Each structure stands twice: as structure tokens, then as C-alpha cells.
Amino acid sequence: MHPKTSVDPSGKFIYGVHRPAFHVVNLRENDYVGPLGFFEDGAPVDNQTNFPAGPVDEFAADVIYEIPNPFPFRGVTYIARPWAEEKAKDPSAIRLPEGPAVSFGGCLRQWFKNTVPPEKKAALFKTLPHPLKLALAETSTDPEDLICLAEISCEFVFDEETRHPRGLRYRKDERGRPRPVIIDHILYEVIANNPRLPDNYKQVMVLRPGVQGGSEIVGEWNDIPSGGNTHVFEYLRRNSYIPWGHYAANMADDAVRYRVNDLSLKDIRALRHLYYQRTYVRLARSLGISMEWDRRCLAEQEIESLRKQIIEALKNPAKRNALKYTRTLWGWNFGFGYAPTRYRLHASHQQIHQQYAMVPANVSANFSKDAENMADPMTTAYACGDQIADFIRHYRQQTGRIFFDAYLQAIENNRRMDGRNKDASLVIYRDAHVMLFVPKAQTSQWEVQMMTCGPVGNILEADTETRRSLDQAILTAVQVLEKMGAKMITCIEYSKAFNAADVDQRLLYAFLPRLPESPGAFSEAQLRWINGHYPEDFAAACRSQLT
């Protein structure tokens, strides 16, 4: 029996088609027929159809397509045919509308028929219930609204002449450490992440190094002194939810980026440069490779030279098996959202912010008190790319076929599920090294993936040209999704272990937009993903955004 995947060894996608028809025994004892309302001519409308007299027969319910994910650990996608048929008529309709302009200050001017004095306006903002303050902070497009809310959320020190904020007011805590005077932390966060807040307030509230805490800056990419406009800081997160710490590459305070479409290719390459650099330097040091790297950013040529030295060193089985950190972790939560009910909807902040770390090969295993006298037992530390490694190994054993060869073939030979004689391509963008495409079974409704075309399974195996292609495709993916209206996108990397003997695994990235009215519930908790369009139509909608 073949593994539960949509990728058949023949190089074709395989999926199920439900054509439901059923008979339902009526077990209801009583009728509760009553009026629902009235038509314009006064005729009544009742609920008689809700109370059938006998059993119910459904001879032809909606067709549902069931598509196993190429990777079984990611579940199954269900596409409702009637929903998808509507989108197939016009794939360009697959987009989110721009939000409306919102101005509470504008409403006040309408109500009072004139300009509202600043002190009266500030007083009115203060009297708003907290959920309304959060809603305004999240949705207002009026900078004056946001300034009012910002000055409610914390204490600023202003320039006496310009009235521009110079910084935050600080006090010492019980241990003598300086702490900003923030009156309402949630409101503060939401306002600071609204792109319409004036930049001088953003600078003071969240962008200046140190304003968000004492995380050390241990890396930098900066071409502003030479006339450019790209500047990225690399922060060390010591006490991290990722064991052994992680790093965060943020656009610096003099290179403000709040939208993906504000990013240049140089920006994304700078962000990713710090990821490549940190990973290669850590690997090189663990392998005893020496280099002068203190207090400077390595050039692209130096990074490539270092990569080759690491690959050469790992040919030694003793060194390869002694690696303490064997896998990478890279991710990006773009976009910020907070509901008035205080449910955080996405990310920790809006400013362009990518995170990365290295995952240890093993972690100490703690069985129970009975195991206290055992020699330090170990178990494999988790990395999401390992799930792909396990699956493709199983796939090859069961089918005799290399999974990624079959997967690429299935993408190239894709056919539409609806039988339409129209473009069936799932590919959005490609070059010699990478391919950006729509997976046949999308998990997020707008999921896009990127995969290396050749046998490159991690960033250590990616040469200079491949790294450039990765960077370009990542930028293309998130910019296309934002042009279609996505405000919140999670990006993750599935990579191969550095010491893996298997050469079949490809480097894979998933881009997962979070859409309105799709919060995830019991279906998604079972890895049952519900979709309302054909993947080919979504790919066509994405391609239409490329310029």
C-alpha cells in the first residue's frame, strides 16, 4: 500500500471525489412551524421547510474534492465544488478588498460641526471603552487618531519647540533598572504596529535599538553610509522560547518598513544575509575553521568561501557525527493583529522581522524519577524538516521512487480537477534554481510554497546563485500575497539536516496567509483544511500580480 499522499509514483496527483447521496430517517416528534417575517407586500414567511413530515432524501449533494497533502503529516484539503466553480469563472476575484478609511476625529468634526479643540478631543478619546480604543488603534487610518491614542497609552518626552516626541518617559524599577512608563501595554502595541502612525512616534515607541528591551545587537548589514537605504540589525534573543536562543533580523530604525511592498530586493537579501552568515559562522566555529570575523559583516564572497570549507570539513565522518547543531530553524511572521476582545491575531510586531536559530541534534531525555540513576539518556530534538525526511524515506521504501522527483513531475503534468480546458499550471514563478508554486492541497486557503529545483536540501548546500534565487522567490511570494490583500503571512522553512546521508530532500518554504473568517477551528485541529477555490485558479490569480 502506498503512503497517504497526493503524489503518485507515476508523477501524477491523485485525489478523491465525494458525490454524496443519502437517506435520513426523521426522528423528530413535534412540529414548531411559525412566522419568520414578512415580504414587502405583507405576505408572511414561515419556517415550514425546517419541519419535513417524513424522511429526507438527498439525491445529489454538493461534490467535494478530498486531496491528501503531498506530505501526510500536513493533513488533507477539502474543496467544495460550488464555491470553487464561482472562483473559476474569474480567478482575479480571489483577493481581499482594501479596508475602508477610518477616522474617529473626522466623526467628531461632523458631530460638532467644527474643529474640536485638542484637549476636548483627547478627553473624548480617554472616555472610550477599552475595546473601542483597541478597535480604533487597529483600524484607524487617521494619524491624528493614532497620536491621541499613543499619548493615552504611555508617557512621552516632547521637544518644547516642535512638540515632536524625543523619547519615552522612564522610571527605575525595584531593582534600579530603567523601565518605560507604559500605561496600557496592549493599546501601546496595537498603535505602534499601525502603519499610519507617524514615523517619529514609531521611532520612539518600537524602532530605536533598546526600546523593546536589552537584547544585544550582534550583527548588522548597513549600506546607508555609502548612499543606500538598507539597514538591518541582528538581535540576540537569549531567553527564548526556542531552546539555546535565537536571532532576529529587524529592519533598523533608519530603514522603516511596515509593508512587504516597501521592501526592496536589497532589503530581503540583507535580512537573509544575516541568516546565512550566522549559520555558517556557528558551523565553522564548531568544526574548528578559523577566520577573522569579529565586529564586521562578511562579504558575499567570504560567505561562499566559508560554506565550501564547511562542506569539505563535513566529509570527515567523525566531524559530521560530532555536530552539536544539525538543523536550521527559520521563520517570518509578517503582519500584526489584535482583536478588541484581546485575542492576539498574529505575530508580535509588524516591523519586518525574521527569526532563525540552529536546532541541536539531541536533547536530554527525562523519563521519570525511576530513571534518575540512568546515564544521561538522549532523544532527538524536534525540527519540522525531519518530518519530510522521515516521509520521503518511507515513500522510497514503499514505492521505489524518489519523492521529490515524482512531486516535481506531478506539478509539471498537473491537470485540473474540474476538467476545464484552461491553464492548469500551479507555477507562479521560477528560475534555474527555485520554483514558486501553489500546492495542490493548500492548508492555509492561500498557501504558496517554494522549492529548490535541484538537490539542495538546506542553506549549506545552496551556493551563491541559489541563495540569491531563494531570496528573490521569498520576496516575490510575500509581495504577491500582499498585493492580493493578505495582511498577515507566516513563512516557514523545511530543511534537511546538515549530517543527513539522504540526498533526496529538497529545501522547501511554505507561505501561509491568515485570512479573515478563517481562524481555525475543529476541522483545522484535525488537519482537515477547507478551501473554496481550485489551486490552479489561485496560481493564475497570483501570476496576475507579477509585474
XYZ file of C-alpha atoms in Angstrom:
547
model
C 0.000 0.000 0.000
C 1.361 3.404 -0.990
C 1.811 6.180 1.612
C -1.178 8.513 2.101
C -0.035 11.291 -0.220
C -1.449 13.010 -3.288
C 1.812 12.381 -5.195
C 1.524 9.087 -7.033
C 4.810 7.360 -8.005
C 3.725 7.768 -11.648
C 4.300 11.513 -11.285
C 0.615 12.454 -11.138
C -1.608 13.890 -8.428
C -4.210 11.529 -7.009
C -7.249 12.738 -5.055
C -10.720 11.645 -4.013
C -14.122 12.867 -5.216
C -17.166 12.716 -2.916
C -20.562 12.684 -4.668
C -22.858 12.481 -1.629
C -26.359 10.989 -1.779
C -28.160 9.807 1.355
C -31.428 8.978 3.122
C -32.134 10.485 6.569
C -34.683 8.965 8.949
C -36.780 11.683 10.582
C -36.688 11.196 14.385
C -38.381 14.485 15.313
C -41.636 14.152 17.294
C -43.145 17.644 17.077
C -43.555 20.492 14.575
C -42.782 24.078 15.555
C -43.971 25.943 12.499
C -44.139 29.697 12.998
C -43.633 33.051 11.286
C -40.157 34.346 10.443
C -41.160 37.697 8.976
C -42.967 39.278 6.057
C -42.392 40.200 2.408
C -42.727 43.798 1.269
C -46.351 43.164 0.208
C -47.195 41.893 3.718
C -47.267 38.178 2.842
C -45.884 36.053 5.717
C -42.697 33.947 5.630
C -42.646 30.849 7.838
C -40.243 28.034 8.728
C -42.287 25.137 7.313
C -39.305 23.830 5.310
C -37.456 23.217 8.578
C -40.073 20.671 9.655
C -40.482 17.967 6.964
C -43.305 15.480 7.515
C -41.246 12.377 6.712
C -37.700 11.213 5.968
C -35.292 13.392 3.974
C -33.674 12.164 0.754
C -30.659 13.916 -0.745
C -30.040 12.527 -4.217
C -27.129 14.759 -5.292
C -25.440 16.922 -2.642
C -22.501 19.191 -3.477
C -19.421 17.474 -4.878
C -16.428 17.682 -2.519
C -12.830 17.007 -3.590
C -10.589 15.353 -0.978
C -6.908 15.972 -1.687
C -4.280 14.360 0.561
C -1.406 16.721 1.235
C 1.795 15.723 -0.580
C 3.239 15.407 2.943
C 0.850 13.232 5.010
C 1.739 14.893 8.317
C 0.067 18.083 7.000
C -3.367 16.502 6.639
C -5.978 16.683 3.873
C -7.600 19.557 1.953
C -11.294 19.615 1.014
C -12.547 21.782 -1.855
C -16.280 22.444 -2.154
C -17.084 22.396 -5.860
C -19.815 25.108 -5.886
C -17.500 27.601 -4.153
C -14.593 26.750 -6.459
C -16.762 26.987 -9.574
C -17.578 30.598 -8.760
C -13.875 31.473 -8.496
C -13.042 29.536 -11.667
C -15.218 31.943 -13.678
C -12.903 34.821 -12.712
C -9.711 33.919 -10.820
C -8.870 37.611 -10.460
C -11.735 37.784 -7.943
C -9.556 35.842 -5.496
C -8.408 38.816 -3.460
C -9.288 40.768 -0.338
C -10.649 44.301 -0.620
C -8.786 47.260 0.830
C -10.111 48.281 4.227
C -12.163 51.477 4.473
C -10.765 54.799 5.672
C -11.496 55.178 9.406
C -11.252 58.444 11.353
C -12.799 58.991 14.753
C -11.541 62.577 14.655
C -13.453 63.034 11.397
C -16.634 61.770 13.088
C -16.102 64.260 15.928
C -15.755 67.120 13.450
C -19.029 66.091 11.814
C -20.831 65.825 15.156
C -19.571 69.172 16.482
C -19.788 70.931 13.087
C -16.348 72.432 13.506
C -12.777 71.817 14.669
C -12.602 70.043 18.012
C -10.129 71.605 20.487
C -7.197 69.223 21.117
C -7.838 68.989 24.866
C -11.511 68.145 24.299
C -10.584 65.580 21.652
C -8.062 63.950 23.995
C -10.679 63.808 26.755
C -13.165 62.122 24.423
C -10.593 59.514 23.399
C -9.845 58.765 27.061
C -13.520 58.141 27.823
C -13.889 55.493 25.096
C -14.361 51.925 26.394
C -11.155 49.925 26.114
C -12.426 47.574 23.333
C -13.254 50.637 21.214
C -9.786 52.090 21.814
C -8.258 48.809 20.604
C -10.545 48.724 17.568
C -9.546 52.283 16.631
C -5.861 51.599 17.250
C -6.068 48.602 14.896
C -8.217 50.100 12.116
C -7.856 53.897 12.118
C -6.235 55.388 9.040
C -6.088 58.865 10.617
C -2.632 59.718 12.038
C -4.214 62.233 14.434
C -6.391 59.475 15.939
C -3.310 57.346 16.470
C -1.318 60.170 18.062
C -4.166 60.737 20.539
C -4.259 57.050 21.416
C -0.462 56.845 21.633
C -0.386 59.662 24.174
C -3.004 57.792 26.231
C -1.012 54.543 26.148
C 2.314 55.845 27.505
C 4.233 58.930 28.620
C 6.351 60.814 26.080
C 9.002 63.483 26.466
C 8.396 66.158 23.804
C 10.592 68.748 22.151
C 9.372 72.074 23.516
C 9.575 73.856 20.150
C 8.362 71.245 17.639
C 6.188 69.182 20.014
C 7.670 66.098 18.367
C 8.385 63.161 20.708
C 12.033 62.955 21.789
C 11.676 59.714 23.688
C 9.665 57.865 26.318
C 9.463 58.804 29.984
C 11.444 56.276 32.078
C 11.384 55.268 35.739
C 13.543 52.848 37.693
C 12.004 49.578 38.816
C 12.550 47.952 42.230
C 15.924 46.640 41.034
C 17.046 50.029 39.732
C 16.608 49.173 36.050
C 15.138 51.816 33.689
C 11.610 50.982 32.548
C 9.432 52.996 30.123
C 6.218 54.403 31.576
C 3.643 52.445 29.579
C 0.120 52.895 30.899
C -1.683 50.435 28.599
C 0.610 47.770 27.125
C -1.909 46.244 24.707
C -3.020 49.621 23.361
C 0.637 50.646 23.055
C 1.450 47.553 20.984
C -1.502 47.922 18.665
C -0.889 51.627 17.957
C 2.836 51.160 17.396
C 2.081 48.494 14.788
C -0.374 50.587 12.779
C 1.450 51.715 9.606
C -0.432 55.065 9.657
C 1.192 56.146 12.923
C 3.704 58.913 12.039
C 7.256 57.593 11.805
C 8.594 59.848 14.578
C 6.197 58.139 17.009
C 7.119 54.683 15.661
C 10.784 55.510 16.205
C 10.251 56.406 19.851
C 7.799 53.600 20.653
C 9.279 50.497 18.965
C 12.081 51.123 16.478
C 15.038 52.607 18.333
C 17.501 49.930 19.456
C 16.836 49.175 23.106
C 13.281 50.479 23.362
C 11.918 46.910 23.282
C 14.391 45.575 25.816
C 18.025 44.736 26.391
C 18.585 42.184 23.608
C 22.137 42.619 22.321
C 22.738 43.605 18.686
C 25.344 41.126 17.420
C 25.124 41.605 13.656
C 24.406 44.333 11.123
C 24.025 44.941 7.387
C 24.224 48.627 6.516
C 24.746 50.438 3.220
C 23.309 53.801 4.325
C 26.778 55.350 4.944
C 27.598 54.632 1.285
C 24.401 56.210 -0.029
C 21.996 53.253 0.151
C 18.826 52.919 2.204
C 19.048 49.377 3.633
C 19.959 48.834 7.262
C 19.287 45.643 9.273
C 20.136 44.791 12.878
C 20.583 41.242 14.175
C 19.329 40.881 17.757
C 20.230 38.005 20.060
C 17.248 36.591 21.973
C 18.869 34.874 24.956
C 15.936 33.572 26.979
C 13.958 32.385 24.024
C 11.024 30.051 23.543
C 13.449 28.406 21.080
C 15.921 26.477 23.284
C 19.544 27.600 23.055
C 18.492 31.083 21.948
C 17.637 32.507 18.573
C 18.385 35.542 16.439
C 16.071 38.166 14.998
C 16.910 40.220 11.918
C 14.956 43.510 12.024
C 14.902 46.442 9.664
C 16.657 49.201 11.621
C 15.126 52.452 12.862
C 16.536 54.403 9.920
C 15.053 51.963 7.355
C 11.356 51.819 8.320
C 9.376 49.102 6.536
C 5.794 48.355 7.557
C 4.525 46.815 4.311
C 6.011 43.968 2.301
C 5.737 46.045 -0.863
C 8.024 48.637 0.758
C 10.782 46.010 0.800
C 13.436 46.090 -1.890
C 15.360 43.057 -3.098
C 18.389 44.538 -1.321
C 16.390 44.606 1.933
C 15.427 40.939 1.705
C 18.971 39.961 0.770
C 20.309 41.860 3.771
C 17.849 40.125 6.115
C 18.735 36.732 4.678
C 22.464 37.551 4.552
C 22.478 37.735 8.341
C 20.764 34.317 8.489
C 23.322 32.710 6.165
C 26.209 34.443 7.920
C 25.160 33.453 11.444
C 24.551 29.821 10.451
C 27.837 29.440 8.574
C 29.874 31.142 11.298
C 28.385 28.918 14.015
C 29.030 25.795 11.953
C 32.559 26.891 11.068
C 33.479 27.555 14.683
C 32.092 24.181 15.775
C 34.228 22.496 13.096
C 37.398 24.355 14.087
C 37.547 26.517 10.948
C 39.286 29.778 11.804
C 38.609 33.161 10.245
C 38.789 36.846 11.146
C 35.166 37.751 11.662
C 34.889 39.862 14.798
C 32.993 43.190 14.537
C 32.266 43.113 10.803
C 29.772 41.862 8.235
C 31.187 39.191 5.931
C 31.087 39.873 2.212
C 29.053 37.564 -0.008
C 32.263 36.046 -1.426
C 33.551 35.334 2.083
C 30.299 33.618 2.997
C 30.556 31.420 -0.093
C 34.174 30.550 0.723
C 33.176 29.683 4.283
C 30.316 27.494 3.034
C 32.706 25.486 0.853
C 35.119 24.985 3.748
C 32.283 23.693 5.927
C 31.135 21.226 3.261
C 34.711 19.983 2.874
C 35.086 19.569 6.644
C 31.821 17.609 6.881
C 33.200 14.979 4.514
C 35.066 13.738 7.571
C 32.633 11.251 9.225
C 33.998 11.972 12.708
C 33.344 15.709 12.365
C 29.967 15.158 10.740
C 28.806 12.830 13.515
C 30.105 15.172 16.235
C 27.993 18.140 15.123
C 26.051 19.512 18.077
C 23.659 21.589 15.940
C 22.435 19.802 12.841
C 19.401 21.694 11.509
C 18.215 25.233 10.905
C 15.040 26.950 12.011
C 13.905 29.996 10.018
C 10.582 31.809 10.132
C 8.831 35.085 9.494
C 5.537 36.297 10.932
C 4.681 39.296 8.807
C 1.788 41.461 9.980
C 0.240 42.222 13.333
C -3.328 41.964 14.558
C -5.173 42.384 17.850
C -8.931 41.983 18.244
C -10.902 44.296 20.582
C -11.606 41.159 22.627
C -7.847 40.974 23.346
C -7.255 37.940 21.151
C -3.882 38.354 19.513
C -4.389 37.536 15.862
C -0.832 37.341 14.572
C 2.839 37.987 15.268
C 4.458 40.029 17.989
C 5.063 43.147 15.942
C 4.690 44.473 12.421
C 8.164 45.785 11.693
C 9.888 43.433 9.207
C 11.313 40.793 11.499
C 12.744 37.384 10.608
C 13.842 34.832 13.189
C 16.320 31.998 12.935
C 18.197 29.518 15.082
C 20.019 26.223 14.960
C 18.493 23.074 16.386
C 20.640 20.693 18.454
C 20.931 17.099 17.302
C 19.778 15.746 20.661
C 18.134 16.785 23.897
C 18.367 15.134 27.309
C 15.516 12.698 27.847
C 13.746 12.709 31.195
C 11.663 9.552 31.662
C 10.615 9.649 35.308
C 12.045 9.581 38.793
C 12.890 5.907 38.241
C 15.380 6.976 35.590
C 17.401 9.310 37.820
C 20.312 6.891 38.034
C 20.482 6.248 34.296
C 23.381 7.563 32.264
C 22.234 10.818 30.598
C 19.720 9.429 28.059
C 19.173 11.413 24.878
C 16.379 11.819 22.371
C 16.313 13.613 19.023
C 15.396 17.311 19.232
C 12.475 18.359 17.041
C 12.842 20.127 13.695
C 9.968 20.316 11.194
C 12.181 19.334 8.258
C 12.728 15.935 9.876
C 9.081 15.096 9.170
C 9.774 15.454 5.463
C 12.932 13.364 5.788
C 11.028 10.554 7.520
C 8.239 10.621 4.949
C 10.394 10.640 1.808
C 12.439 7.743 3.195
C 9.223 5.775 3.755
C 7.923 6.779 0.305
C 11.040 5.463 -1.412
C 10.906 2.193 0.523
C 7.236 1.685 -0.348
C 7.253 2.807 -3.985
C 10.855 2.594 -5.201
C 10.564 6.214 -6.381
C 12.347 9.352 -5.139
C 9.525 11.507 -3.750
C 10.699 14.922 -4.954
C 11.278 13.599 -8.468
C 7.677 12.369 -8.508
C 6.438 15.619 -6.919
C 8.122 17.858 -9.491
C 6.797 15.633 -12.258
C 3.261 15.847 -10.831
C 3.478 19.654 -10.705
C 4.731 19.785 -14.299
C 1.995 17.388 -15.503
C -0.811 18.838 -13.399
C -4.407 18.566 -14.620
C -7.403 20.469 -13.335
C -9.903 18.637 -11.133
C -12.877 20.320 -12.807
C -11.944 19.101 -16.298
C -11.842 22.638 -17.747
C -9.725 23.092 -20.835
C -7.810 26.082 -19.455
C -4.446 26.851 -17.875
C -3.629 24.077 -15.391
C -0.256 25.422 -14.233
C 0.399 25.580 -10.497
C 3.648 27.521 -11.003
C 3.726 31.224 -10.129
C 7.399 31.988 -10.765
C 10.558 30.017 -11.413
C 14.187 30.348 -12.370
C 17.057 27.894 -12.786
C 17.283 27.183 -9.049
C 13.859 27.543 -7.392
C 10.161 27.278 -8.157
C 7.336 29.219 -6.501
C 4.039 27.366 -6.812
C 0.596 26.701 -5.366
C 0.393 23.285 -3.670
C -2.383 21.043 -4.963
C -3.602 20.706 -1.361
C -3.393 24.127 0.284
C -3.520 24.208 4.089
C -3.911 27.934 4.581
C -6.529 28.907 1.981
C -3.916 30.986 0.177
C -0.857 28.825 0.827
C 2.073 29.205 -1.555
C 5.241 27.093 -1.494
C 8.761 27.481 -2.810
C 11.086 24.577 -3.530
C 14.587 24.147 -4.898
C 14.648 22.605 -8.364
C 17.915 20.750 -7.824
C 19.254 18.566 -4.995
C 19.625 21.377 -2.435
C 18.187 20.414 0.952
C 19.418 23.211 3.235
C 21.149 26.577 3.083
C 24.550 24.930 3.484
C 24.037 23.184 0.151
C 22.886 26.432 -1.504
C 25.629 28.218 -3.447
C 25.664 31.966 -4.095
C 23.329 31.845 -7.085
C 20.888 29.527 -5.318
C 20.818 31.787 -2.257
C 20.047 34.775 -4.481
C 17.232 32.792 -6.074
C 15.850 31.850 -2.653
C 15.871 35.490 -1.582
C 14.163 36.657 -4.776
C 11.452 33.977 -4.557
C 10.721 34.738 -0.887
C 10.258 38.414 -1.711
C 8.102 37.574 -4.740
C 5.866 35.257 -2.714
C 5.085 37.704 0.083
C 4.696 40.678 -2.264
C 2.245 38.795 -4.480
C 0.202 37.759 -1.443
C 0.146 41.299 -0.063
C -0.952 42.712 -3.429
C -3.896 40.300 -3.257
C -4.822 41.714 0.145
C -3.059 39.450 2.650
C -2.146 41.400 5.799
C -0.732 38.557 7.896
C 1.609 35.875 6.496
C 3.570 33.167 8.297
C 6.613 31.834 6.434
C 8.465 28.683 7.499
C 11.405 26.658 6.223
C 11.539 22.859 5.974
C 15.196 21.908 5.667
C 17.392 18.834 5.666
C 19.830 18.046 8.472
C 23.450 19.009 7.776
C 24.654 15.494 8.596
C 21.921 13.622 6.690
C 23.128 10.963 4.299
C 19.940 11.143 2.204
C 20.405 13.442 -0.798
C 16.753 13.257 -1.930
C 15.335 16.011 0.308
C 14.747 19.442 -1.225
C 14.677 22.754 0.651
C 11.023 23.806 0.961
C 9.364 27.027 2.179
C 5.666 27.454 2.976
C 3.928 30.855 2.953
C 0.709 30.711 4.974
C -1.566 33.777 4.920
C -4.099 34.178 7.720
C -7.402 35.273 6.208
C -10.495 36.927 7.719
C -13.190 34.458 8.790
C -10.629 31.629 8.794
C -9.415 31.470 12.384
C -9.053 27.703 12.514
C -11.431 25.506 14.470
C -12.246 21.836 14.955
C -11.668 20.929 11.288
C -8.235 22.520 11.218
C -7.385 20.937 14.568
C -7.834 17.582 12.796
C -5.675 18.792 9.874
C -8.774 18.978 7.656
C -8.290 22.121 5.584
C -11.331 23.661 3.891
C -10.917 25.579 0.634
C -13.167 27.466 -1.761
C -11.150 27.624 -4.986
C -9.204 25.354 -7.304
C -5.419 25.635 -6.783
C -4.906 26.337 -10.499
C -7.161 29.397 -10.288
C -5.275 30.673 -7.268
C -1.991 30.223 -9.157
C -3.452 32.248 -12.051
C -4.541 34.980 -9.615
C -1.002 35.100 -8.176
C 0.620 35.288 -11.607
C -1.603 38.239 -12.475
C 0.111 40.193 -9.672
C 3.598 39.768 -11.137
C 4.913 42.853 -12.901
